[in-house]
């Protein structure tokens, strides 16, 4: 495999050779520093200071040259503007053609400048990674964060690229004005919809998109979704054809996500009453709620595998399974059968297509809007979580039609059955199956048909700007080797895992700790939500409407909390600091929830539950954000991907939590609260200990 230093040298523009980051020099410096520290002739602090100063100088040289070139391009545009004004007074077809070509030449030169920035950015990221790998110090994290928000930051000059936007705007506007349309000249500002872009302008916009991949909030939400992205995919090499992308299909995919979350939580306020009406104990609601999660453990695997071949068929199957499952759930009341009730929930769990929902976004949505689609996935989930209990609170009516009973227990099943039936019809009418490779149904295998070496070289260079240094720490998964140091072939280093065992072996210790944290927070949240109707009716005599309002209010906190964390808190503190603090707050919320020495009151329950839920939401966002960055790139595709692993961890947590509620019911409703909170407390303490043990070495 070609070393990056040689690749950089080969791709350099000869006239600009003195302005590129001197990768070879810095690589030698790193080796020299290592020898000096090992020999005791240099103190590590002096090395850090000297290397920081060298990086600052290198970046400053690059940035000043970039600004100089922008000035030259602006000067050329100003001269072209004079010719443009003259043509407007006396139109001449030949002169218009020449002027358009002149503008395109400026655009091509701007593309060269963007490639210049691109190569320097990837070189900077690689040398930072090499330094960290050699010395075991998180220098990249320190360097980027100290430079990212400083008013005199050279990094900001590169990645905010205000001047580039102005040049692109001038080229786009003038090329549009010079379009041949019978001597009439329209402005792009007069049209509500942007016209078709000139190929040069489109190429520039694709390059710019890699510099501004997303805002902090969208990036945070998308990582919250843990839609794993292949770290070699870039806008210019994105195999998804823009013309084959179908917006209505994406909406249907997000609609499935929303309806499934509504289906999951709509029964929570009434599950205990339904269980008692069928002759079971109120705490059997844990089994009723958890049976859907049990089935989801298995459905996630076959849906993930099915999505290698099709997206439409799994979504159709999901809709039918959920329609039948909700019908069975609703009919269990008149059949007086707890078995039919549980079977209906199991059938609903077998229709869980969240693995397909994630996979569709990562495989079928163009890279330029994938972040927004990923954020939409999280938003749809959060909205469904809030709407489910709220809808249950509105269904407080009772009547009988023919032989069927409609009441607060059965109406959730009837309503969701109708919703899934309408969704199925809409799906069959509007969904369009994405085009797939004719030689292999699995999208990830397309890359094997191209030259592996060329693909890895070019895509890794473009990768540098797709990962903005302003919003990430510059740290990639440990398995992503430097291209000049990798001992694996490109095919092996990015081959997807073929089993759970192989996927587990790819998990680093830090990833395992984060999955433990994910299990803990999902367990704690499920305990709070699933037993809420039993606990509140026993201690406070709450009605179904009161429980529904409480749960809906909890669900409505999800998006505001993510906005707060994604836009503000994550910019002020390190992710690991937020992670540990959130775990401690979850611990305090659980501790405060215990019923020990004083009469249990509504304020204690509501405040402690709110603290625990909000802290768990913050923890989930930060934890999945970290997971999306440090998981192996081999887990970004295939059946056994990172999204599936996180889904299975969270689903198993829900299953164990719901089983705990049912088992705790044997102690009596008066002891249920403490019996279910105790395991939550133990698991939380374990996750805090694991986080502390790996705080410095693994995060």
XYZ file of C-alpha atoms in Angstrom:
699
model
C 0.000 0.000 0.000
C 1.358 3.432 -0.913
C 2.518 5.554 2.028
C 0.561 8.746 2.607
C 3.741 10.825 2.378
C 4.393 9.508 -1.129
C 0.744 9.925 -2.047
C 0.813 13.537 -0.830
C 3.947 14.206 -2.852
C 2.411 12.676 -5.983
C -0.839 14.651 -5.676
C 0.766 18.003 -4.933
C 0.503 20.865 -7.414
C 4.142 21.540 -8.230
C 3.832 25.329 -8.089
C 2.313 25.076 -4.594
C 4.737 22.485 -3.195
C 6.167 24.875 -0.617
C 2.801 25.519 0.992
C 1.651 21.980 1.789
C 2.003 20.563 5.277
C 5.443 18.962 5.466
C 4.192 15.522 6.425
C 7.544 13.779 6.051
C 9.321 16.330 8.254
C 6.716 16.031 11.004
C 6.802 12.241 10.762
C 10.566 12.313 11.266
C 10.099 14.730 14.156
C 7.717 12.335 15.861
C 10.281 9.561 15.566
C 12.992 11.897 16.849
C 10.860 12.939 19.828
C 10.305 9.293 20.718
C 14.043 8.616 20.724
C 14.752 11.730 22.800
C 12.131 10.895 25.420
C 13.309 7.300 25.587
C 16.887 8.492 26.037
C 15.866 11.022 28.674
C 17.192 14.034 26.774
C 13.770 15.645 26.349
C 10.934 16.240 28.785
C 7.477 15.282 27.444
C 6.135 18.780 28.146
C 8.842 20.328 26.010
C 8.027 17.877 23.218
C 4.334 18.817 23.329
C 5.153 22.516 23.253
C 7.638 22.158 20.399
C 5.322 19.954 18.322
C 2.383 22.314 18.880
C 4.469 25.241 17.689
C 5.534 23.288 14.582
C 1.911 22.422 13.776
C 0.834 26.039 14.253
C 3.530 27.198 11.849
C 2.657 24.593 9.241
C -1.058 25.407 9.414
C -0.390 29.144 9.299
C 1.659 28.743 6.116
C -1.140 26.744 4.504
C -3.890 29.131 5.591
C -2.097 32.297 4.468
C -1.439 30.755 1.066
C -5.097 29.702 0.817
C -6.216 33.268 1.584
C -3.771 34.604 -0.990
C -5.171 32.288 -3.654
C -8.713 33.300 -2.728
C -7.688 36.900 -3.275
C -6.320 36.076 -6.724
C -9.538 34.278 -7.649
C -11.565 37.237 -6.414
C -9.446 39.580 -8.564
C -10.080 37.463 -11.652
C -13.808 37.469 -10.903
C -13.774 41.263 -10.584
C -12.176 41.590 -14.036
C -14.662 39.120 -15.508
C -17.451 41.208 -14.008
C -16.325 44.172 -16.093
C -16.531 42.075 -19.257
C -19.884 40.734 -18.067
C -21.316 44.248 -17.729
C -20.144 45.103 -21.227
C -21.884 42.022 -22.648
C -25.111 42.952 -20.890
C -25.127 46.231 -22.857
C -24.283 44.599 -26.209
C -25.116 40.846 -26.163
C -22.803 38.717 -28.288
C -23.212 34.923 -28.346
C -19.512 34.203 -28.981
C -18.390 36.539 -26.204
C -20.976 35.030 -23.838
C -19.575 31.565 -24.557
C -16.001 32.755 -23.914
C -17.027 34.475 -20.684
C -18.798 31.360 -19.425
C -15.664 29.319 -20.068
C -13.620 31.929 -18.211
C -15.914 31.627 -15.193
C -15.604 27.843 -15.383
C -11.820 28.166 -15.426
C -12.039 30.130 -12.178
C -14.264 27.383 -10.800
C -11.756 24.697 -11.766
C -8.977 26.638 -10.084
C -11.144 26.901 -6.967
C -11.552 23.115 -7.045
C -7.758 22.800 -7.071
C -7.619 25.061 -4.023
C -10.210 22.933 -2.211
C -8.177 19.805 -2.998
C -5.161 21.613 -1.589
C -7.041 22.212 1.672
C -8.268 18.621 1.595
C -4.799 17.092 1.384
C -3.494 19.305 4.158
C -6.406 18.455 6.437
C -5.935 14.700 6.044
C -2.197 15.136 6.564
C -2.837 17.045 9.775
C -5.236 14.394 11.058
C -2.826 11.601 10.242
C 0.153 13.202 11.927
C -1.936 13.906 15.041
C -3.021 10.287 15.104
C 0.555 9.100 14.597
C 1.714 11.269 17.520
C -0.998 9.855 19.798
C -0.235 6.303 18.741
C 3.504 6.693 19.345
C 3.280 8.393 22.746
C -0.062 7.121 24.073
C -1.152 10.702 24.721
C -4.425 12.299 23.608
C -2.618 15.207 21.994
C -5.044 15.392 19.065
C -7.931 16.008 21.455
C -6.007 18.758 23.246
C -4.710 20.416 20.081
C -8.006 20.564 18.216
C -10.074 21.719 21.188
C -7.657 24.485 22.148
C -7.571 25.776 18.557
C -11.186 25.185 17.547
C -12.870 28.032 19.441
C -10.006 30.501 19.767
C -10.714 33.848 18.023
C -7.360 33.701 16.206
C -7.645 30.046 15.270
C -6.163 29.171 11.891
C -8.298 26.031 11.891
C -11.400 28.205 11.875
C -10.071 30.040 8.835
C -9.924 26.738 6.980
C -13.162 25.121 8.014
C -15.468 28.131 8.121
C -14.190 29.126 4.623
C -16.322 32.265 4.313
C -14.244 33.444 1.358
C -14.857 30.193 -0.510
C -18.610 30.651 -0.181
C -18.381 34.141 -1.668
C -16.357 32.900 -4.656
C -18.769 30.001 -5.245
C -21.725 32.397 -5.078
C -20.168 34.763 -7.615
C -19.394 31.947 -10.062
C -22.879 30.414 -9.701
C -24.716 33.700 -10.167
C -22.742 34.840 -13.167
C -22.887 31.498 -14.948
C -26.647 31.453 -14.476
C -27.011 34.967 -15.849
C -25.086 33.928 -18.942
C -27.387 31.012 -19.775
C -28.646 31.130 -23.325
C -32.350 31.878 -23.101
C -33.224 34.059 -26.088
C -31.301 37.078 -24.873
C -33.112 37.292 -21.554
C -31.056 37.368 -18.365
C -32.626 36.192 -15.079
C -31.099 36.349 -11.626
C -30.918 33.269 -9.408
C -32.311 35.457 -6.606
C -35.582 35.865 -8.536
C -36.356 32.146 -8.474
C -37.799 30.349 -5.423
C -36.134 27.091 -6.492
C -32.459 26.890 -7.388
C -31.960 26.192 -11.099
C -29.898 23.299 -12.428
C -26.288 23.858 -11.418
C -23.409 24.043 -13.863
C -21.259 20.868 -13.541
C -18.297 22.899 -12.300
C -20.424 24.591 -9.625
C -21.899 21.242 -8.591
C -18.411 19.777 -8.210
C -17.382 22.770 -6.073
C -20.470 22.410 -3.872
C -19.690 18.721 -3.317
C -16.179 19.647 -2.227
C -17.460 22.381 0.078
C -19.960 19.954 1.633
C -17.025 17.942 2.918
C -15.799 21.014 4.792
C -19.157 21.727 6.382
C -20.566 18.271 6.852
C -23.137 19.335 9.452
C -23.942 21.583 12.368
C -23.073 20.432 15.863
C -26.676 19.618 16.728
C -27.394 17.557 13.610
C -24.090 15.742 14.051
C -24.964 14.972 17.667
C -28.453 13.689 16.784
C -27.181 11.559 13.935
C -24.561 9.942 16.149
C -27.325 9.457 18.713
C -29.049 7.308 16.083
C -25.817 5.280 15.730
C -26.298 4.926 12.010
C -22.845 3.620 11.283
C -21.053 5.243 8.357
C -18.305 3.634 6.355
C -15.337 5.861 7.026
C -14.177 5.545 3.421
C -17.340 6.928 1.848
C -17.208 10.529 0.685
C -19.540 12.741 -1.348
C -17.467 12.439 -4.492
C -17.373 8.642 -4.253
C -20.829 8.107 -2.837
C -22.294 5.175 -4.770
C -25.838 6.442 -4.166
C -27.160 8.029 -7.341
C -28.921 11.294 -6.548
C -31.520 10.495 -9.192
C -32.348 7.151 -7.550
C -32.842 8.747 -4.117
C -36.554 8.859 -3.300
C -37.772 11.344 -0.696
C -41.172 9.663 -0.186
C -39.417 6.372 0.556
C -37.333 8.103 3.222
C -40.506 9.565 4.746
C -42.066 6.094 4.815
C -38.958 4.757 6.518
C -39.162 7.468 9.193
C -42.923 6.869 9.455
C -42.241 3.236 10.316
C -39.854 4.409 13.041
C -42.427 6.808 14.471
C -45.342 4.345 14.448
C -43.251 1.586 16.017
C -42.255 3.816 18.927
C -45.894 4.866 19.387
C -46.833 1.167 19.318
C -44.226 0.386 21.971
C -45.309 2.987 24.529
C -49.044 3.390 23.885
C -49.873 0.404 26.094
C -47.668 1.385 29.057
C -50.312 3.449 30.945
C -52.963 0.711 30.658
C -50.992 -2.552 30.648
C -51.586 -3.194 34.363
C -55.358 -2.661 34.087
C -55.516 -4.892 31.026
C -53.609 -7.652 32.843
C -55.945 -7.506 35.852
C -59.039 -7.532 33.628
C -57.824 -10.865 32.238
C -57.318 -12.324 35.706
C -53.561 -11.766 36.039
C -51.630 -9.698 38.567
C -50.934 -6.044 37.814
C -47.191 -6.720 37.726
C -47.688 -9.053 34.758
C -47.622 -5.796 32.813
C -43.853 -6.265 32.833
C -44.232 -9.449 30.781
C -46.843 -7.814 28.525
C -44.573 -4.859 27.774
C -41.388 -6.924 27.661
C -42.704 -9.643 25.331
C -42.398 -7.179 22.463
C -38.751 -6.570 23.347
C -38.071 -10.333 23.587
C -39.274 -10.807 20.021
C -37.277 -7.777 18.891
C -34.046 -9.486 19.988
C -34.588 -12.040 17.221
C -36.332 -9.822 14.676
C -33.435 -7.354 14.641
C -31.115 -10.061 13.302
C -33.282 -11.329 10.467
C -34.383 -7.823 9.500
C -30.741 -6.736 9.360
C -29.911 -9.716 7.118
C -33.038 -9.174 4.991
C -32.057 -5.569 4.349
C -29.030 -6.883 2.409
C -31.488 -7.929 -0.308
C -34.475 -5.608 -0.043
C -36.012 -2.750 1.927
C -39.563 -2.823 0.624
C -40.323 -6.445 1.540
C -39.095 -6.159 5.159
C -41.184 -3.004 5.643
C -44.254 -4.757 4.201
C -43.696 -7.736 6.494
C -43.202 -5.376 9.448
C -46.486 -3.591 8.727
C -48.437 -6.861 8.373
C -46.917 -8.339 11.548
C -47.732 -5.199 13.542
C -51.258 -5.036 12.100
C -51.939 -8.668 13.099
C -50.221 -8.237 16.472
C -52.328 -5.212 17.400
C -55.518 -6.990 16.332
C -54.631 -9.914 18.595
C -53.857 -7.492 21.426
C -57.257 -5.812 21.023
C -59.208 -9.090 20.686
C -57.636 -10.638 23.809
C -60.123 -8.720 25.995
C -63.225 -10.304 24.463
C -61.476 -13.684 24.252
C -60.488 -13.327 27.927
C -57.090 -14.748 27.041
C -53.826 -13.520 28.530
C -52.043 -15.870 26.115
C -53.572 -14.078 23.109
C -52.532 -10.754 24.654
C -48.913 -11.867 24.988
C -48.919 -13.481 21.558
C -50.106 -10.215 20.063
C -47.228 -8.313 21.660
C -44.738 -10.944 20.503
C -46.099 -10.592 16.975
C -45.599 -6.804 17.252
C -41.995 -7.358 18.329
C -41.415 -9.637 15.341
C -42.355 -6.656 13.181
C -39.646 -4.382 14.594
C -37.871 -2.999 11.525
C -35.576 -0.515 13.261
C -32.552 -2.337 11.835
C -34.006 -1.750 8.357
C -34.763 1.893 9.207
C -31.136 2.518 10.189
C -29.763 0.547 7.259
C -31.931 2.378 4.712
C -30.580 5.742 5.858
C -26.955 4.616 5.793
C -27.244 2.845 2.417
C -29.864 4.730 0.397
C -29.679 8.384 1.417
C -27.061 10.593 -0.290
C -24.226 11.654 1.964
C -25.058 15.355 1.665
C -28.376 14.865 3.553
C -27.593 11.700 5.500
C -26.907 13.665 8.661
C -30.325 15.341 8.454
C -31.981 11.977 7.793
C -30.192 10.453 10.781
C -31.355 13.328 12.971
C -34.857 12.754 11.604
C -34.631 9.134 12.741
C -33.879 10.235 16.312
C -36.572 12.912 16.197
C -39.186 10.451 14.911
C -38.281 8.039 17.717
C -38.514 10.755 20.352
C -41.827 12.041 19.002
C -43.255 8.523 18.948
C -42.128 7.952 22.505
C -44.021 11.068 23.606
C -47.100 10.495 21.434
C -47.662 6.904 22.566
C -48.586 7.618 26.211
C -50.318 10.881 25.232
C -52.536 9.011 22.781
C -53.333 6.404 25.450
C -54.485 9.220 27.732
C -56.959 10.393 25.089
C -58.483 6.957 24.542
C -60.525 7.042 27.760
C -63.845 5.961 26.265
C -65.853 2.754 26.447
C -68.412 1.281 24.070
C -69.276 -1.992 22.382
C -69.776 -2.558 18.659
C -71.249 -5.882 17.638
C -69.200 -8.367 19.720
C -66.114 -6.217 20.121
C -65.325 -4.135 23.220
C -63.655 -0.749 22.846
C -62.185 0.679 26.060
C -58.951 2.185 27.391
C -57.305 -1.249 27.335
C -58.294 -2.390 23.837
C -58.386 0.929 21.977
C -54.569 1.183 21.750
C -54.611 -2.092 19.825
C -57.475 -1.051 17.544
C -55.999 2.391 16.837
C -52.549 1.028 16.029
C -54.010 -1.727 13.829
C -55.814 0.898 11.744
C -52.671 3.068 11.666
C -50.550 0.188 10.385
C -53.177 -0.708 7.778
C -53.120 2.844 6.398
C -49.332 2.824 6.528
C -49.233 -0.455 4.579
C -51.418 1.000 1.821
C -49.253 4.136 1.643
C -46.137 1.941 1.589
C -47.366 -0.162 -1.336
C -48.325 2.941 -3.315
C -45.374 5.242 -2.678
C -42.281 3.246 -1.686
C -39.650 2.719 -4.356
C -37.091 -0.048 -3.948
C -33.566 1.390 -4.310
C -31.414 0.155 -7.180
C -28.856 -2.450 -6.208
C -25.722 -3.864 -7.737
C -26.692 -6.544 -10.254
C -23.719 -8.701 -9.375
C -24.329 -8.705 -5.648
C -27.305 -7.648 -3.622
C -25.232 -6.368 -0.771
C -24.199 -2.769 -1.252
C -20.966 -3.156 0.645
C -19.621 -5.622 -1.904
C -19.740 -3.058 -4.700
C -16.410 -1.679 -3.632
C -14.728 -4.993 -4.461
C -15.350 -4.479 -8.184
C -12.994 -1.484 -8.289
C -9.274 -1.239 -7.797
C -8.832 -1.628 -4.067
C -5.626 0.361 -3.785
C -6.874 3.362 -5.761
C -10.185 3.336 -3.900
C -8.573 3.366 -0.474
C -6.006 5.992 -1.387
C -8.451 8.475 -2.856
C -11.206 7.917 -0.342
C -8.952 8.211 2.670
C -7.691 11.546 1.426
C -11.262 12.787 1.025
C -12.120 11.354 4.425
C -10.067 14.050 6.082
C -12.494 16.851 5.379
C -15.602 14.766 5.905
C -14.617 14.581 9.574
C -14.560 18.237 10.642
C -11.749 18.985 13.065
C -13.934 21.617 14.688
C -16.525 19.172 15.962
C -14.568 15.961 16.536
C -11.453 15.143 18.410
C -9.695 13.766 15.345
C -9.609 10.307 16.921
C -10.688 7.376 14.782
C -11.247 3.724 15.668
C -8.200 1.847 16.779
C -8.552 -0.668 14.002
C -8.206 2.043 11.332
C -4.506 1.771 10.592
C -2.387 4.409 8.939
C -2.258 3.677 5.219
C 1.528 3.503 5.350
C 1.544 1.149 8.344
C -1.342 -1.207 7.695
C -0.472 -4.872 7.380
C -3.937 -5.825 6.123
C -5.199 -5.599 2.589
C -7.969 -3.048 1.971
C -10.475 -5.863 1.530
C -9.630 -7.479 4.896
C -9.405 -4.245 6.878
C -12.908 -3.191 5.834
C -14.606 -6.580 5.501
C -17.865 -6.679 7.503
C -18.268 -9.064 10.432
C -20.052 -12.313 9.583
C -21.315 -13.278 13.044
C -21.980 -11.928 16.511
C -18.804 -13.619 17.738
C -16.683 -11.945 15.077
C -18.381 -8.617 15.762
C -17.712 -9.006 19.486
C -14.026 -9.630 18.822
C -13.864 -6.305 17.009
C -15.010 -4.446 20.120
C -12.276 -2.618 21.990
C -12.415 -2.403 25.808
C -13.760 1.161 25.607
C -16.577 0.080 23.285
C -17.494 -2.753 25.657
C -17.699 -0.282 28.530
C -19.910 2.012 26.465
C -22.225 -0.876 25.586
C -22.437 -1.651 29.314
C -23.393 1.974 29.921
C -26.006 1.727 27.173
C -27.412 -1.421 28.803
C -27.543 0.334 32.178
C -29.359 3.427 30.980
C -31.888 1.438 28.933
C -32.515 -0.832 31.918
C -33.073 2.113 34.246
C -35.359 3.920 31.793
C -37.421 0.786 31.151
C -37.893 0.203 34.887
C -39.114 3.770 35.320
C -41.492 3.700 32.343
C -42.880 0.172 32.509
C -43.721 0.102 36.203
C -45.012 3.679 36.319
C -48.688 2.699 36.095
C -48.360 0.091 38.870
C -46.315 2.314 41.201
C -48.408 5.459 40.769
C -51.722 3.654 41.173
C -50.487 1.960 44.368
C -48.881 4.965 46.064
C -50.815 7.916 44.610
C -54.000 6.415 43.118
C -53.256 7.992 39.769
C -55.645 7.443 36.869
C -54.594 6.277 33.428
C -54.769 9.873 32.179
C -52.398 11.052 34.916
C -49.888 8.320 34.089
C -50.162 9.134 30.384
C -49.467 12.832 31.003
C -46.448 11.997 33.157
C -44.973 9.653 30.537
C -45.725 12.069 27.691
C -43.931 14.868 29.563
C -40.906 12.619 30.003
C -40.912 11.840 26.269
C -41.152 15.503 25.346
C -37.870 16.215 27.151
C -35.882 14.107 24.675
C -35.415 16.638 21.847
C -34.830 19.721 24.049
C -32.217 17.809 26.025
C -30.460 16.732 22.827
C -30.509 20.312 21.558
C -28.967 21.506 24.820
C -26.273 18.858 24.824
C -25.547 18.942 21.091
C -25.379 22.719 20.764
C -23.971 23.879 24.090
C -22.821 21.339 26.666
C -20.778 19.263 24.191
C -18.887 22.433 23.199
C -18.053 23.292 26.796
C -16.946 19.904 28.165
C -15.279 16.753 26.926
C -17.557 13.846 26.088
C -16.011 11.674 28.779
C -16.667 14.368 31.390
C -20.331 14.570 30.357
C -20.486 10.775 30.330
C -19.233 10.304 33.879
C -21.258 13.221 35.251
C -24.445 11.867 33.675
C -23.824 8.427 35.162
C -23.445 9.947 38.615
C -26.683 11.934 38.187
C -28.498 8.767 37.069
C -27.150 7.096 40.213
C -28.475 9.946 42.375
C -31.859 9.808 40.604
C -32.142 6.077 41.307
C -31.037 6.546 44.917
C -33.562 9.321 45.496
C -36.347 7.110 44.060
C -36.154 4.515 46.862
C -38.981 4.373 49.386
C -37.127 4.023 52.679
C -37.989 5.960 55.829
C -40.601 8.567 54.954
C -44.008 8.307 53.270
C -43.588 8.174 49.510
C -44.788 11.404 47.898
C -45.613 12.573 44.388
C -42.830 15.234 44.344
C -40.234 12.641 45.322
C -41.358 10.242 42.594
C -41.726 12.866 39.857
C -38.511 14.768 40.615
C -36.380 11.639 41.028
C -37.888 10.096 37.886
C -37.299 13.288 35.906
C -33.695 13.539 37.106
C -32.999 9.923 36.233
C -34.720 10.098 32.827
C -33.116 13.370 31.721
C -29.654 12.257 32.862
C -30.150 8.940 31.059
C -31.112 10.823 27.880
C -27.977 12.967 28.093
C -25.955 9.827 28.779
C -27.490 8.006 25.808
C -26.712 10.827 23.392
C -23.102 11.229 24.502
C -22.527 7.484 24.764
C -23.810 6.757 21.260
C -21.897 9.764 19.950
C -18.696 8.216 21.308
C -19.662 4.771 20.012
C -20.183 6.090 16.491
C -16.620 7.419 16.501
C -14.667 4.580 18.124
C -16.433 1.494 16.764
C -14.496 -0.494 14.201
C -15.087 0.585 10.605
C -15.832 -3.071 9.861
C -18.992 -2.643 11.929
C -20.280 0.101 9.645
C -21.791 -2.364 7.193
C -23.069 -5.897 6.781
C -25.659 -7.754 8.830
C -23.790 -7.666 12.141
C -23.150 -3.924 12.194
C -22.735 -1.438 15.019
C -26.358 -0.352 14.858
C -27.493 -3.962 15.362
C -25.149 -4.440 18.334
C -26.444 -1.320 20.066
C -30.049 -2.307 19.300
C -29.491 -5.759 20.779
C -27.830 -4.326 23.895
C -30.719 -1.913 24.479
C -33.366 -4.545 23.724
C -31.799 -7.063 26.088
C -31.787 -4.385 28.782
C -35.518 -3.816 28.258
C -36.205 -7.573 28.395
C -34.298 -7.973 31.659
C -35.972 -4.882 33.144
C -39.485 -6.058 32.278
C -38.702 -9.527 33.661
C -37.450 -7.867 36.862
C -40.780 -6.055 37.256
C -42.742 -9.286 36.922
C -40.487 -11.181 39.331
C -40.562 -8.268 41.773
C -44.353 -8.522 41.756
C -44.133 -11.777 43.704
C -42.882 -9.734 46.664
C -46.052 -7.652 46.575
C -46.810 -4.224 45.126
C -45.569 -2.561 48.318
C -42.039 -3.931 47.753
C -41.995 -3.670 43.954
C -40.403 -0.227 43.804
C -37.354 -1.023 45.921
C -36.998 -4.521 44.440
C -36.693 -3.135 40.905
C -34.565 -0.120 41.798
C -31.927 -2.213 43.571
C -30.665 -3.973 40.394
C -30.672 -0.588 38.628
C -28.489 0.823 41.390
C -26.049 -2.107 41.237
C -25.705 -1.952 37.435
C -25.255 1.829 37.594
C -22.479 1.519 40.169
C -20.809 -1.105 37.988
C -20.903 1.164 34.942
C -19.485 4.091 36.934
C -16.617 1.925 38.172
C -15.926 0.684 34.629
C -15.955 4.257 33.317
C -13.541 5.428 36.016
C -11.173 2.533 35.284
C -11.046 3.379 31.587
C -11.428 7.176 31.884
C -7.848 8.131 31.018
C -6.608 5.206 28.975
C -9.545 4.403 26.749
C -11.609 7.554 26.109
